[in-house]
Structure formats: C-alpha cells, structure tokens
Amino acid sequence: MTEYQPPGDPSGDPPGGLHAAYDAVVLAGGAARRLGGADKPAVRVGGRALLDRVLAACAGARATVVVAGPRPTARPVTWAREDPPGGGPLAALDAGLRHTTADQVVLLSADLPFLHRRTVEALLTSLGSGTADGVLLTDSGGRDQPLVAAYRTAPLRRELTALTDRHGDLTGLPLRRLTAALDLTRFSDPVAAFDCDTWDDIATARARIREHGHVLEEWISAVKDELGIDLDVDTAVLLDLARDAAHGVARPAAPLTTFLVGYAAARAGGDRDAVAEATRKAAALARRWADEDTRPATSPDAPPGDPGAPSGDVAPDATPDTRPDAG
C-alpha cells in the first residue's frame, strides 16, 4: 500500500478540482454503544445533525445512499438497509452499493462533524489521478479511516463478492477484510477524519466549531444548509460591506444592507456573480455616503482647500443676500 501526500493542503481546495461523477454511501446504522445507544446520526453539533453535516460534505454526489432506517434529512437521499439490520459495515456497504451506478463511490460514516466538501473533492481528485483502488484518510494517530474514503466501485464489488463466496455471508465481518485486499493510497487529515464515538468527542466537536478561527465558516455553512442554499460567496467582501455600512451610515445599516444585497442578487439570478455585483454597488454607495459626512462641502469646481469657495449645498443659481440685516 502506497503512502500518499496530495499536492497542497488537503484541508484547502482540492488540486485541480476535476474528477468523474461519483455516488456516495453513508453508513448511519451503528449501535452507538459508547454513546449509551443514543441515535448518533441525529446528535447535533453546531445546530445540525451529524448526518446532515456529512450529507452536506457529499452534496456533489450524483446519488447519495444512506444505510439506516429512514429519517428526516436536510437533503434528499436513497435509503437502504442491510439484512439483517445491524450486520456490520461490510453488510451495510454491500446494501448501499446495490443502489449506486457510478464508477467511483465515496464511503463515509455518519459521525464526521468536520468533514467538508473540499476534503471529499480532494479524495476524488486523488483517486482519479492514479491507478489505486481507493484513497482514504488517516487520523491523528496515523490509523486508516476506511469510512472517510473514495473507492473505485468495481474493486469493491469484486471483493465483496469474493468475501461472500468465502464466508457465505457478510454479517459481522470486519471492514479490514475488504480493505486488506485493495490497493489503497492515503493522506493525513486529522480534522476531517475526527469522528464522534463518545460524548467527550461530541463535547470536543461542539467546542471546536465555536473557536475564533472556525466559528464564522461553521455558522455560514449551517445557515446555507438550513436555508437550502448551495452558493459559494466571498464572505470577506460581504463583511467589508457590512463594516462600511455600519461605520459610514449607522450600525443597523449593516444587516439591513446585506439582506437587501441578497434580495437584489436573488432577483438578478442568485449566482455568485449576481451577489458580487450587488455587493459592489452597495459598497460604492456606502463609500459615497460616508464621503459626504467627512469631506468639506465645496463647489465641485473649486480648487482643493479654497476657503472662499461657495458651499456645494448652495443652489447653482442662488445669489447672495445683500440686505443690511442679512446674516
């Protein structure tokens, strides 16, 4: 098995960003014994169920199959179930693959609070650039995480069939029986590979997303998911607009202006370019507004600093009042 380090930072944008169409299989039917039998996929981190966070990360999939009992989710999925339920990861994977048709599949567990779409894209790009059967993440201890991985579908089907022929059933077989037979590459991403097995893990995840360096990205991601918006916008530009509106006009102008920008962008098509253009116009207006409050009111034709220039607020055809008592 080959050790792999992807070009660039795996927590950033994927190298190249190009890959074949893929399907996703999410395993969400575990017993969660270390959580006291709690419904782990429904546990909320950052206001969203763990399962919904994972579904957001694989939103680019052509088809998404969740192996578990049906439940409400933020995104539409296909539901599957191993027979019998609780048969383990290999049986669950086999049940999920029966609903996929793509040549590549992303296999994920439903308890990954920090998995982002860019990591899924990086896995797929890495898979497409080589000849290995799969690409998986390793955690902070260097351990393989086969449920945070991208695989070629054909080798998965081949090895699952071989295991079924050898053992008669996939129920209860460990996942390593499958991965040991595959040619895999890997790279380390301890954050994306962090999974929640215990309540301490849940507490750690909830605390981390509120750290200064993460809270804004997490909040924007949560809001977009809650509102059903899949739009990549330049948050720095929007923050600059809010700052200019708050400082140059009034504090309440910041949220109201950004709301109006969003409304205008939606009417103009709602894509990234529409947001950028509405933001540009509103930012220019905020700067003009602020300039009027700080710049001396002078005639546009007066030389800079001319103390004798008439006020720019005086009508162009106005004549001086020459009455004796004129003030």
Tab-separated table of C-alpha atoms in Angstrom:
chain	number	residue	atom	x	y	z
A	1	MET	CA	0.000	0.000	0.000
A	2	THR	CA	1.345	3.373	-1.027
A	3	GLU	CA	1.691	6.366	1.227
A	4	TYR	CA	0.322	9.479	-0.481
A	5	GLN	CA	0.599	13.190	0.123
A	6	PRO	CA	-1.693	15.280	-2.093
A	7	PRO	CA	-0.405	18.491	-3.683
A	8	GLY	CA	-1.202	21.450	-1.477
A	9	ASP	CA	-3.060	21.410	1.790
A	10	PRO	CA	-5.743	18.678	1.965
A	11	SER	CA	-7.804	20.968	4.180
A	12	GLY	CA	-7.912	23.569	1.401
A	13	ASP	CA	-9.155	23.411	-2.166
A	14	PRO	CA	-8.557	20.111	-3.947
A	15	PRO	CA	-5.763	20.034	-6.505
A	16	GLY	CA	-7.240	20.522	-9.936
A	17	GLY	CA	-10.794	20.093	-8.695
A	18	LEU	CA	-11.691	17.718	-11.576
A	19	HIS	CA	-12.993	14.168	-11.147
A	20	ALA	CA	-15.542	11.771	-12.599
A	21	ALA	CA	-19.148	11.680	-11.429
A	22	TYR	CA	-19.485	9.815	-8.174
A	23	ASP	CA	-22.061	8.338	-5.823
A	24	ALA	CA	-21.933	8.434	-2.027
A	25	VAL	CA	-22.723	5.737	0.523
A	26	VAL	CA	-23.138	6.886	4.126
A	27	LEU	CA	-23.251	4.271	6.893
A	28	ALA	CA	-25.553	5.508	9.657
A	29	GLY	CA	-26.958	2.397	11.281
A	30	GLY	CA	-24.454	1.600	14.031
A	31	ALA	CA	-25.499	0.768	17.569
A	32	ALA	CA	-23.585	3.705	19.167
A	33	ARG	CA	-22.866	1.664	22.291
A	34	ARG	CA	-20.270	4.168	23.548
A	35	LEU	CA	-22.990	6.827	23.422
A	36	GLY	CA	-25.285	4.697	25.520
A	37	GLY	CA	-27.308	3.647	22.488
A	38	ALA	CA	-28.201	7.234	21.533
A	39	ASP	CA	-29.297	7.987	17.978
A	40	LYS	CA	-25.825	9.177	16.974
A	41	PRO	CA	-26.626	10.446	13.441
A	42	ALA	CA	-29.242	12.756	14.982
A	43	VAL	CA	-26.923	14.236	17.628
A	44	ARG	CA	-26.428	17.917	16.843
A	45	VAL	CA	-23.103	19.685	16.503
A	46	GLY	CA	-23.253	23.349	15.578
A	47	GLY	CA	-27.040	23.191	15.400
A	48	ARG	CA	-27.062	20.452	12.742
A	49	ALA	CA	-27.451	16.701	12.994
A	50	LEU	CA	-24.201	14.823	12.411
A	51	LEU	CA	-25.798	13.032	9.464
A	52	ASP	CA	-26.826	16.322	7.836
A	53	ARG	CA	-23.283	17.649	8.201
A	54	VAL	CA	-21.926	14.605	6.342
A	55	LEU	CA	-24.618	14.871	3.663
A	56	ALA	CA	-23.588	18.484	3.065
A	57	ALA	CA	-19.989	17.363	2.508
A	58	CYS	CA	-21.015	14.915	-0.236
A	59	ALA	CA	-23.635	17.182	-1.807
A	60	GLY	CA	-21.861	16.876	-5.166
A	61	ALA	CA	-22.714	13.179	-5.429
A	62	ARG	CA	-24.917	12.085	-8.297
A	63	ALA	CA	-26.747	9.751	-5.901
A	64	THR	CA	-26.478	9.545	-2.112
A	65	VAL	CA	-27.422	6.328	-0.328
A	66	VAL	CA	-27.789	6.271	3.457
A	67	VAL	CA	-27.744	2.814	5.022
A	68	ALA	CA	-30.020	3.180	8.055
A	69	GLY	CA	-33.644	3.438	8.977
A	70	PRO	CA	-35.325	6.384	7.200
A	71	ARG	CA	-35.482	9.717	8.998
A	72	PRO	CA	-35.900	13.393	8.021
A	73	THR	CA	-32.752	14.837	6.420
A	74	ALA	CA	-31.790	18.245	5.066
A	75	ARG	CA	-31.016	16.748	1.632
A	76	PRO	CA	-32.858	14.069	-0.352
A	77	VAL	CA	-31.280	10.609	-0.174
A	78	THR	CA	-31.981	6.992	-1.072
A	79	TRP	CA	-32.458	4.732	1.944
A	80	ALA	CA	-31.077	1.202	2.168
A	81	ARG	CA	-30.779	-1.424	4.904
A	82	GLU	CA	-28.573	-4.439	5.352
A	83	ASP	CA	-30.320	-7.741	6.071
A	84	PRO	CA	-30.422	-8.360	8.949
A	85	PRO	CA	-30.120	-4.805	10.326
A	86	GLY	CA	-27.013	-4.316	12.428
A	87	GLY	CA	-24.974	-6.709	10.312
A	88	GLY	CA	-21.866	-4.529	10.389
A	89	PRO	CA	-20.049	-2.250	7.963
A	90	LEU	CA	-19.403	-4.788	5.193
A	91	ALA	CA	-23.042	-5.855	5.033
A	92	ALA	CA	-24.100	-2.200	5.147
A	93	LEU	CA	-21.679	-1.259	2.357
A	94	ASP	CA	-22.962	-4.116	0.208
A	95	ALA	CA	-26.555	-2.931	0.737
A	96	GLY	CA	-25.633	0.639	-0.152
A	97	LEU	CA	-23.663	-0.264	-3.282
A	98	ARG	CA	-26.724	-2.009	-4.728
A	99	HIS	CA	-28.245	1.450	-5.221
A	100	THR	CA	-25.215	3.023	-6.948
A	101	THR	CA	-24.181	3.119	-10.589
A	102	ALA	CA	-21.160	5.476	-10.718
A	103	ASP	CA	-17.639	4.152	-11.276
A	104	GLN	CA	-16.449	5.950	-8.140
A	105	VAL	CA	-18.054	5.980	-4.718
A	106	VAL	CA	-17.337	7.960	-1.571
A	107	LEU	CA	-17.797	5.864	1.566
A	108	LEU	CA	-18.465	7.829	4.751
A	109	SER	CA	-19.595	7.247	8.302
A	110	ALA	CA	-22.342	9.481	9.654
A	111	ASP	CA	-20.355	10.862	12.605
A	112	LEU	CA	-17.816	13.204	10.970
A	113	PRO	CA	-18.508	16.725	12.265
A	114	PHE	CA	-15.599	18.419	10.455
A	115	LEU	CA	-15.817	16.756	7.065
A	116	HIS	CA	-16.141	19.379	4.336
A	117	ARG	CA	-16.894	19.169	0.668
A	118	ARG	CA	-13.334	20.219	-0.187
A	119	THR	CA	-11.983	17.092	1.525
A	120	VAL	CA	-14.375	14.860	-0.406
A	121	GLU	CA	-13.279	16.587	-3.609
A	122	ALA	CA	-9.617	16.077	-2.666
A	123	LEU	CA	-10.192	12.348	-2.138
A	124	LEU	CA	-11.893	12.013	-5.514
A	125	THR	CA	-9.288	14.064	-7.337
A	126	SER	CA	-6.542	11.937	-5.817
A	127	LEU	CA	-8.360	8.761	-6.829
A	128	GLY	CA	-8.813	9.981	-10.386
A	129	SER	CA	-5.171	10.970	-10.776
A	130	GLY	CA	-3.790	7.494	-10.000
A	131	THR	CA	-4.491	3.809	-10.509
A	132	ALA	CA	-5.191	2.727	-6.912
A	133	ASP	CA	-8.458	1.080	-5.896
A	134	GLY	CA	-9.107	3.747	-3.288
A	135	VAL	CA	-7.882	6.785	-1.356
A	136	LEU	CA	-8.556	7.110	2.356
A	137	LEU	CA	-7.734	9.458	5.207
A	138	THR	CA	-5.618	8.709	8.222
A	139	ASP	CA	-6.292	10.203	11.647
A	140	SER	CA	-4.036	11.993	14.102
A	141	GLY	CA	-2.544	8.671	15.205
A	142	GLY	CA	-1.797	7.559	11.655
A	143	ARG	CA	-4.609	4.996	11.665
A	144	ASP	CA	-6.510	4.264	8.455
A	145	GLN	CA	-10.058	5.584	8.292
A	146	PRO	CA	-11.719	3.450	5.572
A	147	LEU	CA	-15.056	5.164	6.221
A	148	VAL	CA	-13.644	8.507	5.083
A	149	ALA	CA	-12.559	7.410	1.643
A	150	ALA	CA	-13.157	7.332	-2.104
A	151	TYR	CA	-13.080	3.996	-3.959
A	152	ARG	CA	-13.447	2.628	-7.444
A	153	THR	CA	-16.736	0.754	-7.428
A	154	ALA	CA	-15.628	-2.284	-9.447
A	155	PRO	CA	-12.940	-3.467	-6.970
A	156	LEU	CA	-15.384	-3.017	-4.085
A	157	ARG	CA	-17.998	-5.177	-5.782
A	158	ARG	CA	-15.393	-7.780	-6.737
A	159	GLU	CA	-14.011	-8.148	-3.214
A	160	LEU	CA	-17.444	-8.114	-1.567
A	161	THR	CA	-18.479	-10.951	-3.869
A	162	ALA	CA	-15.304	-12.877	-3.053
A	163	LEU	CA	-15.879	-12.439	0.692
A	164	THR	CA	-19.486	-13.582	0.360
A	165	ASP	CA	-18.392	-16.676	-1.569
A	166	ARG	CA	-15.716	-17.420	1.036
A	167	HIS	CA	-17.806	-16.865	4.189
A	168	GLY	CA	-21.329	-17.351	2.942
A	169	ASP	CA	-22.425	-14.042	4.490
A	170	LEU	CA	-21.001	-10.603	5.164
A	171	THR	CA	-22.708	-10.202	8.531
A	172	GLY	CA	-20.260	-9.447	11.323
A	173	LEU	CA	-17.153	-9.359	9.138
A	174	PRO	CA	-14.730	-6.505	9.915
A	175	LEU	CA	-14.074	-3.868	7.274
A	176	ARG	CA	-10.364	-4.711	7.182
A	177	ARG	CA	-11.221	-7.988	5.411
A	178	LEU	CA	-12.168	-5.807	2.452
A	179	THR	CA	-9.505	-3.091	2.650
A	180	ALA	CA	-6.680	-5.636	3.027
A	181	ALA	CA	-7.463	-6.901	-0.464
A	182	LEU	CA	-7.435	-3.449	-2.084
A	183	ASP	CA	-4.597	-1.264	-3.372
A	184	LEU	CA	-5.049	1.913	-1.360
A	185	THR	CA	-3.348	5.265	-1.094
A	186	ARG	CA	-3.834	7.613	1.798
A	187	PHE	CA	-3.178	11.080	3.167
A	188	SER	CA	-3.444	12.558	6.613
A	189	ASP	CA	-6.233	14.939	7.585
A	190	PRO	CA	-6.821	14.547	11.341
A	191	VAL	CA	-9.536	17.212	11.426
A	192	ALA	CA	-11.698	15.773	8.656
A	193	ALA	CA	-11.115	12.243	9.990
A	194	PHE	CA	-12.240	13.152	13.518
A	195	ASP	CA	-15.285	11.046	14.390
A	196	CYS	CA	-17.627	11.144	17.363
A	197	ASP	CA	-17.715	7.867	19.246
A	198	THR	CA	-18.223	9.209	22.778
A	199	TRP	CA	-19.939	12.122	24.493
A	200	ASP	CA	-16.493	13.573	25.128
A	201	ASP	CA	-15.950	13.572	21.362
A	202	ILE	CA	-19.274	15.379	20.913
A	203	ALA	CA	-18.259	17.976	23.505
A	204	THR	CA	-14.897	18.469	21.771
A	205	ALA	CA	-16.584	18.982	18.405
A	206	ARG	CA	-19.104	21.441	19.794
A	207	ALA	CA	-16.342	23.463	21.442
A	208	ARG	CA	-14.085	23.492	18.406
A	209	ILE	CA	-16.608	24.959	15.977
A	210	ARG	CA	-17.008	27.909	18.345
A	211	GLU	CA	-13.316	28.719	18.319
A	212	HIS	CA	-12.468	32.056	16.748
A	213	GLY	CA	-10.799	30.570	13.690
A	214	HIS	CA	-13.724	28.315	12.819
A	215	VAL	CA	-16.976	29.809	14.047
A	216	LEU	CA	-17.748	32.024	11.060
A	217	GLU	CA	-17.209	29.320	8.457
A	218	GLU	CA	-19.230	26.861	10.526
A	219	TRP	CA	-22.064	29.330	11.017
A	220	ILE	CA	-22.288	30.271	7.320
A	221	SER	CA	-22.240	26.600	6.359
A	222	ALA	CA	-25.004	25.853	8.870
A	223	VAL	CA	-27.184	28.732	7.649
A	224	LYS	CA	-26.792	27.746	3.999
A	225	ASP	CA	-27.707	24.161	4.837
A	226	GLU	CA	-30.708	25.256	6.914
A	227	LEU	CA	-31.986	27.525	4.120
A	228	GLY	CA	-31.263	25.076	1.324
A	229	ILE	CA	-28.700	27.384	-0.313
A	230	ASP	CA	-25.748	25.913	-2.193
A	231	LEU	CA	-23.889	29.090	-3.111
A	232	ASP	CA	-20.211	29.901	-2.752
A	233	VAL	CA	-19.857	33.619	-1.971
A	234	ASP	CA	-16.947	35.812	-0.945
A	235	THR	CA	-17.724	36.303	2.740
A	236	ALA	CA	-14.806	38.721	3.148
A	237	VAL	CA	-16.388	41.111	0.636
A	238	LEU	CA	-19.749	40.905	2.398
A	239	LEU	CA	-18.089	41.581	5.745
A	240	ASP	CA	-16.336	44.608	4.280
A	241	LEU	CA	-19.694	45.876	3.012
A	242	ALA	CA	-21.300	45.384	6.434
A	243	ARG	CA	-18.403	47.240	8.085
A	244	ASP	CA	-18.647	50.167	5.645
A	245	ALA	CA	-22.407	50.413	6.101
A	246	ALA	CA	-22.125	50.286	9.884
A	247	HIS	CA	-19.346	52.900	10.083
A	248	GLY	CA	-20.424	55.185	7.266
A	249	VAL	CA	-24.188	55.164	7.799
A	250	ALA	CA	-25.352	53.591	11.067
A	251	ARG	CA	-24.855	50.268	12.834
A	252	PRO	CA	-28.284	48.868	11.898
A	253	ALA	CA	-27.444	49.561	8.252
A	254	ALA	CA	-25.059	46.581	8.205
A	255	PRO	CA	-27.555	43.694	8.482
A	256	LEU	CA	-30.215	45.554	6.518
A	257	THR	CA	-27.816	46.282	3.664
A	258	THR	CA	-26.570	42.718	3.410
A	259	PHE	CA	-30.186	41.499	3.391
A	260	LEU	CA	-31.017	43.865	0.532
A	261	VAL	CA	-27.907	42.741	-1.351
A	262	GLY	CA	-29.079	39.155	-1.053
A	263	TYR	CA	-32.564	40.065	-2.231
A	264	ALA	CA	-31.210	42.006	-5.207
A	265	ALA	CA	-28.851	39.159	-6.098
A	266	ALA	CA	-31.709	36.660	-5.978
A	267	ARG	CA	-33.748	38.782	-8.374
A	268	ALA	CA	-30.750	39.007	-10.707
A	269	GLY	CA	-30.262	35.244	-10.909
A	270	GLY	CA	-28.882	34.355	-7.496
A	271	ASP	CA	-25.450	33.133	-8.576
A	272	ARG	CA	-22.029	34.186	-7.290
A	273	ASP	CA	-21.675	36.908	-9.932
A	274	ALA	CA	-25.045	38.402	-9.001
A	275	VAL	CA	-24.014	38.583	-5.351
A	276	ALA	CA	-20.683	40.172	-6.289
A	277	GLU	CA	-22.314	42.834	-8.472
A	278	ALA	CA	-24.975	43.738	-5.878
A	279	THR	CA	-22.264	43.921	-3.212
A	280	ARG	CA	-20.099	46.169	-5.390
A	281	LYS	CA	-22.944	48.629	-5.947
A	282	ALA	CA	-23.933	48.751	-2.290
A	283	ALA	CA	-20.304	49.156	-1.167
A	284	ALA	CA	-19.796	52.067	-3.586
A	285	LEU	CA	-22.951	53.723	-2.259
A	286	ALA	CA	-21.756	53.286	1.347
A	287	ARG	CA	-18.446	54.926	0.487
A	288	ARG	CA	-20.179	57.860	-1.233
A	289	TRP	CA	-22.463	58.249	1.760
A	290	ALA	CA	-19.510	58.296	4.158
A	291	ASP	CA	-17.578	60.764	1.969
A	292	GLU	CA	-20.366	63.339	2.248
A	293	ASP	CA	-20.093	63.258	6.014
A	294	THR	CA	-16.328	63.738	6.155
A	295	ARG	CA	-15.491	65.921	3.146
A	296	PRO	CA	-15.936	69.722	3.322
A	297	ALA	CA	-18.935	70.856	1.313
A	298	THR	CA	-17.265	72.751	-1.560
A	299	SER	CA	-18.062	73.521	-5.134
A	300	PRO	CA	-17.001	70.706	-7.435
A	301	ASP	CA	-15.058	73.289	-9.497
A	302	ALA	CA	-13.261	74.928	-6.574
A	303	PRO	CA	-9.566	74.204	-6.085
A	304	PRO	CA	-8.856	71.933	-3.115
A	305	GLY	CA	-8.586	73.886	0.112
A	306	ASP	CA	-10.063	77.158	-1.346
A	307	PRO	CA	-11.627	78.741	1.741
A	308	GLY	CA	-13.563	81.210	-0.383
A	309	ALA	CA	-15.329	78.592	-2.415
A	310	PRO	CA	-19.103	78.575	-2.067
A	311	SER	CA	-20.719	75.642	-0.364
A	312	GLY	CA	-21.604	72.740	-2.573
A	313	ASP	CA	-25.015	72.672	-0.927
A	314	VAL	CA	-25.866	76.124	-2.379
A	315	ALA	CA	-28.046	76.018	-5.475
A	316	PRO	CA	-26.039	76.884	-8.631
A	317	ASP	CA	-28.309	79.873	-9.477
A	318	ALA	CA	-28.511	81.264	-5.973
A	319	THR	CA	-27.479	84.931	-5.433
A	320	PRO	CA	-26.038	86.306	-2.192
A	321	ASP	CA	-28.463	88.080	0.141
A	322	THR	CA	-27.230	91.689	0.302
A	323	ARG	CA	-29.833	93.060	2.712
A	324	PRO	CA	-28.301	95.099	5.584
A	325	ASP	CA	-29.616	92.672	8.159
A	326	ALA	CA	-28.705	89.567	6.224
A	327	GLY	CA	-26.834	87.142	8.467
